[in-house]
Coordinates of C-alpha atoms in Angstrom, one line a residue:
M10 CA 6.0 -28.1 18.3
A11 CA 6.1 -25.4 20.9
G12 CA 3.9 -22.3 20.4
R13 CA 0.3 -21.9 19.2
S14 CA -1.6 -21.6 15.9
Y15 CA -4.3 -19.2 14.8
K16 CA -6.3 -18.4 11.7
T17 CA -6.6 -15.0 10.0
E18 CA -7.2 -13.4 6.6
A19 CA -4.0 -12.0 5.0
I20 CA -2.7 -10.3 1.9
V21 CA 0.7 -11.1 0.6
L22 CA 2.8 -8.0 0.3
R23 CA 6.2 -9.4 -0.6
S24 CA 7.8 -12.8 -1.2
M25 CA 11.5 -13.6 -1.0
R26 CA 13.5 -16.8 -1.5
F27 CA 14.7 -18.5 1.6
G28 CA 17.0 -21.5 1.7
E29 CA 16.6 -24.1 -1.0
A30 CA 12.9 -24.5 -1.2
D31 CA 11.2 -22.0 1.2
R32 CA 10.0 -18.4 0.9
V33 CA 9.7 -15.7 3.5
L34 CA 6.5 -13.7 3.1
H35 CA 5.6 -10.2 4.3
L36 CA 1.9 -10.4 5.1
Y37 CA -0.7 -7.8 6.1
T38 CA -3.2 -9.6 8.3
L39 CA -6.7 -8.7 9.4
E40 CA -6.1 -9.6 13.1
R41 CA -2.4 -8.8 13.6
G42 CA -1.3 -6.2 11.1
R43 CA 2.1 -6.8 9.6
V44 CA 3.5 -10.3 10.0
G45 CA 6.5 -12.1 8.7
A46 CA 6.1 -15.8 7.9
V47 CA 7.9 -18.7 6.2
A48 CA 6.2 -21.0 3.7
K49 CA 8.2 -24.2 3.9
G50 CA 8.8 -26.1 0.7
I51 CA 6.7 -23.7 -1.4
R52 CA 9.3 -23.7 -4.2
R53 CA 9.1 -27.4 -4.7
T54 CA 7.1 -28.6 -7.7
K55 CA 4.7 -30.6 -5.6
S56 CA 4.3 -27.9 -2.8
R57 CA 0.9 -28.1 -1.1
F58 CA 0.7 -24.3 -1.2
G59 CA 0.8 -24.3 -5.0
G60 CA 0.5 -20.7 -6.4
R61 CA -1.7 -19.4 -3.7
L62 CA 0.9 -17.2 -2.0
E63 CA 1.9 -14.8 -4.7
P64 CA 2.1 -11.1 -4.0
M65 CA -1.4 -9.5 -4.0
S66 CA -3.1 -12.8 -3.1
H67 CA -5.9 -12.5 -0.6
V68 CA -5.9 -15.7 1.5
E69 CA -7.0 -17.2 4.7
L70 CA -4.0 -18.6 6.6
V71 CA -3.3 -20.9 9.5
L72 CA -0.1 -19.4 11.1
H73 CA 2.0 -21.0 13.8
E74 CA 3.9 -18.9 16.3
G75 CA 7.1 -20.4 17.5
R76 CA 10.1 -18.9 19.3
G77 CA 11.5 -17.0 16.4
E78 CA 10.4 -13.8 14.7
L79 CA 9.0 -15.6 11.7
Q80 CA 5.8 -17.5 12.0
T81 CA 5.2 -20.6 10.0
I82 CA 2.3 -21.1 7.5
T83 CA 0.7 -24.4 8.1
G84 CA -2.5 -24.0 6.0
V85 CA -3.8 -21.7 3.2
Q86 CA -7.1 -21.2 1.5
L87 CA -7.5 -18.7 -1.4
V88 CA -10.0 -15.9 -0.9
R89 CA -9.3 -13.9 -4.0
P90 CA -6.3 -14.7 -6.3
H91 CA -6.1 -11.3 -8.0
S92 CA -4.5 -12.9 -10.9
S93 CA -5.8 -10.2 -13.2
A94 CA -3.9 -7.6 -11.1
R95 CA -0.7 -9.4 -11.9
D96 CA -1.6 -9.7 -15.6
G97 CA 0.4 -7.1 -17.5
H98 CA 3.1 -4.6 -16.6
Y99 CA 0.8 -1.7 -15.9
R100 CA -1.5 -3.3 -13.4
L101 CA 1.4 -5.1 -11.8
S102 CA 3.4 -1.9 -11.4
V103 CA 0.4 -0.1 -9.9
G104 CA -0.2 -3.0 -7.5
F105 CA 3.4 -3.1 -6.3
V106 CA 3.3 0.7 -5.4
G107 CA 0.2 0.0 -3.2
L108 CA 1.8 -3.1 -1.6
E109 CA 5.0 -1.2 -0.8
A110 CA 3.1 1.7 0.7
V111 CA 1.4 -0.6 3.1
L112 CA 4.7 -2.4 3.9
K113 CA 6.4 0.9 4.8
L114 CA 3.5 2.8 6.5
F115 CA 2.2 -0.1 8.7
P116 CA 5.3 -2.0 9.8
E117 CA 4.1 -3.1 13.2
Q118 CA 2.2 -6.2 14.4
E119 CA -0.8 -4.1 15.2
E120 CA -4.4 -4.7 14.1
N121 CA -5.8 -2.0 11.8
D122 CA -9.0 -3.4 10.2
R123 CA -9.5 -0.1 8.2
A124 CA -6.1 -0.4 6.6
F125 CA -6.7 -4.1 5.8
A126 CA -10.1 -3.2 4.3
A127 CA -8.6 -0.4 2.2
L128 CA -5.9 -2.8 0.8
A129 CA -8.4 -5.4 0.0
R130 CA -10.6 -2.9 -1.8
F131 CA -7.6 -1.5 -3.7
L132 CA -6.7 -4.9 -5.0
D133 CA -10.4 -5.7 -6.0
L134 CA -10.4 -2.5 -8.1
L135 CA -7.0 -3.1 -9.5
D136 CA -8.3 -6.3 -11.2
E137 CA -10.4 -4.0 -13.5
V138 CA -8.0 -1.1 -14.1
E139 CA -7.3 -0.3 -17.7
A140 CA -3.8 0.7 -18.7
R141 CA -3.2 4.4 -19.1
D142 CA -0.8 6.4 -21.2
R143 CA 1.2 7.5 -18.1
R144 CA 3.5 6.2 -15.5
P145 CA 1.8 3.5 -13.3
A146 CA 2.8 5.6 -10.2
L147 CA 0.5 8.4 -11.5
D148 CA -2.6 6.1 -11.8
P149 CA -5.5 7.8 -10.0
L150 CA -6.4 4.6 -8.1
V151 CA -2.9 4.2 -6.5
L152 CA -2.6 7.9 -5.8
A153 CA -6.0 7.9 -4.0
F154 CA -5.1 4.7 -2.1
Q155 CA -1.8 6.2 -0.9
L156 CA -3.5 9.4 0.2
K157 CA -6.1 7.4 2.2
L158 CA -3.3 5.3 3.7
L159 CA -1.6 8.6 4.9
W160 CA -4.9 9.6 6.5
L161 CA -5.2 6.2 8.2
A162 CA -1.5 6.5 9.4
G163 CA -2.3 9.9 10.9
Y164 CA -0.5 12.0 8.2
L165 CA -3.5 13.5 6.4
P166 CA -2.3 16.6 4.5
H167 CA -4.1 19.8 5.4
L168 CA -5.2 21.5 2.1
T169 CA -8.0 23.9 2.8
S170 CA -5.9 26.8 4.2
C171 CA -2.3 27.7 4.7
A172 CA -0.9 25.3 7.3
E173 CA 1.4 28.1 8.6
C174 CA -0.7 31.3 8.8
G175 CA -4.3 30.1 8.0
A176 CA -4.8 32.1 4.8
E177 CA -7.5 30.5 2.6
A178 CA -6.4 32.0 -0.6
G179 CA -3.2 32.0 -2.7
L180 CA -2.0 28.5 -1.8
V181 CA 1.0 27.7 -3.9
G182 CA 3.0 24.9 -2.3
Y183 CA 3.0 22.0 0.1
S184 CA 5.2 21.8 3.2
P185 CA 5.5 18.4 4.8
R186 CA 7.0 20.0 7.9
A187 CA 3.9 22.2 8.3
G188 CA 1.7 19.2 7.3
G189 CA -0.2 20.9 4.5
A190 CA -0.6 23.5 1.8
V191 CA 1.1 26.9 2.3
C192 CA 0.5 30.4 0.8
G193 CA 3.0 32.5 -1.1
N194 CA 4.2 34.2 2.1
C195 CA 5.0 30.9 3.8
R196 CA 6.4 28.9 1.0
A197 CA 10.1 28.9 2.1
D198 CA 10.5 25.1 2.4
A199 CA 7.6 24.1 0.3
I200 CA 7.4 22.1 -3.0
P201 CA 5.4 23.9 -5.7
L202 CA 1.7 22.9 -5.9
S203 CA -0.6 24.0 -8.7
A204 CA -4.2 24.9 -8.2
A205 CA -5.2 21.9 -10.3
G206 CA -3.0 19.7 -8.2
L207 CA -4.7 21.0 -5.0
R208 CA -8.1 20.4 -6.4
G209 CA -7.1 17.0 -7.6
I210 CA -5.7 15.9 -4.3
E211 CA -8.8 17.1 -2.4
A212 CA -11.0 15.2 -4.9
L213 CA -9.0 12.0 -4.5
L214 CA -9.3 12.2 -0.7
R215 CA -13.1 12.8 -0.8
A216 CA -14.0 10.2 -3.4
P217 CA -14.4 6.5 -2.6
L218 CA -11.6 4.4 -4.1
A219 CA -14.0 3.0 -6.7
D220 CA -14.5 6.6 -8.1
A221 CA -10.8 7.5 -8.2
G222 CA -10.6 6.8 -11.9
A223 CA -13.4 9.3 -12.6
V224 CA -11.6 12.2 -10.9
A225 CA -10.5 14.8 -13.5
L226 CA -6.8 14.5 -12.9
G227 CA -4.5 16.0 -15.6
A228 CA -0.8 15.2 -15.9
R229 CA 0.3 18.2 -13.8
A230 CA -2.2 17.4 -11.0
A231 CA -1.2 13.8 -10.9
R232 CA 2.5 14.8 -10.6
D233 CA 1.6 17.2 -7.8
A234 CA -0.3 14.5 -5.9
L235 CA 2.7 12.1 -6.2
A236 CA 5.0 14.8 -5.0
V237 CA 2.8 15.4 -1.9
I238 CA 2.7 11.7 -1.2
A239 CA 6.5 11.1 -1.7
S240 CA 7.4 14.2 0.4
S241 CA 5.1 13.0 3.2
Y242 CA 6.7 9.6 3.2
E243 CA 10.2 11.1 3.5
F244 CA 9.3 13.6 6.2
H245 CA 7.0 11.5 8.4
G246 CA 8.5 8.1 7.8
G247 CA 12.0 8.7 6.7
F248 CA 11.6 6.4 3.7
R249 CA 11.2 6.5 -0.1
L250 CA 9.2 3.9 -2.1
R251 CA 11.4 2.1 -4.5
T252 CA 8.4 1.4 -6.7
L253 CA 7.7 5.1 -7.2
S254 CA 10.8 5.5 -9.2
A255 CA 9.9 2.8 -11.7

């Protein structure tokens, strides 16, 4: 078989049926960033891959590069299954938002060990998340994770002063075009942003992911954080996350 093989850690972002027995996987790898690969025969009852390549699984793979765009998985060893993260609608929904965010924000085959570490940490914490009485997309962990991904992608929202005129008081909105919060005089194209939302977003950005659940984030502040994230995706990346509408 022409080509070469290499070993890397990876996290499964998405899995799609391919042919009669195969699956195409979107992976985020430690050494290569985003990679597309095919797992041959994985849907057969006696597949040697078993259930080790489900979305959210953290694995060590042997990948073979051939002539096509898709690489071939020739070996897999489970690092962390994250089966708890897939247990129940709430955790599963929170996890899918995080996976899609990585899928859309980091689409290239380009190493980013900080993004990989953030994704791995997010899934470790997701295993222990308790269901909340709110939409999964408003969970503090996944809001904090997405804000940190925006920072790693170079789209960190500026929140300490007006991104248009520099005023430090009277911030009332967020302008993705300006890249941050804006005051009442500069709010022409901004989405509304409450003082609680501004404080909540800053707290989520400052806190380690493990402390996101302890951030005092009311319903309005959570909605504001989500609006900032979604508008940043649309303006900077030209995309919307399907999972945010669930």
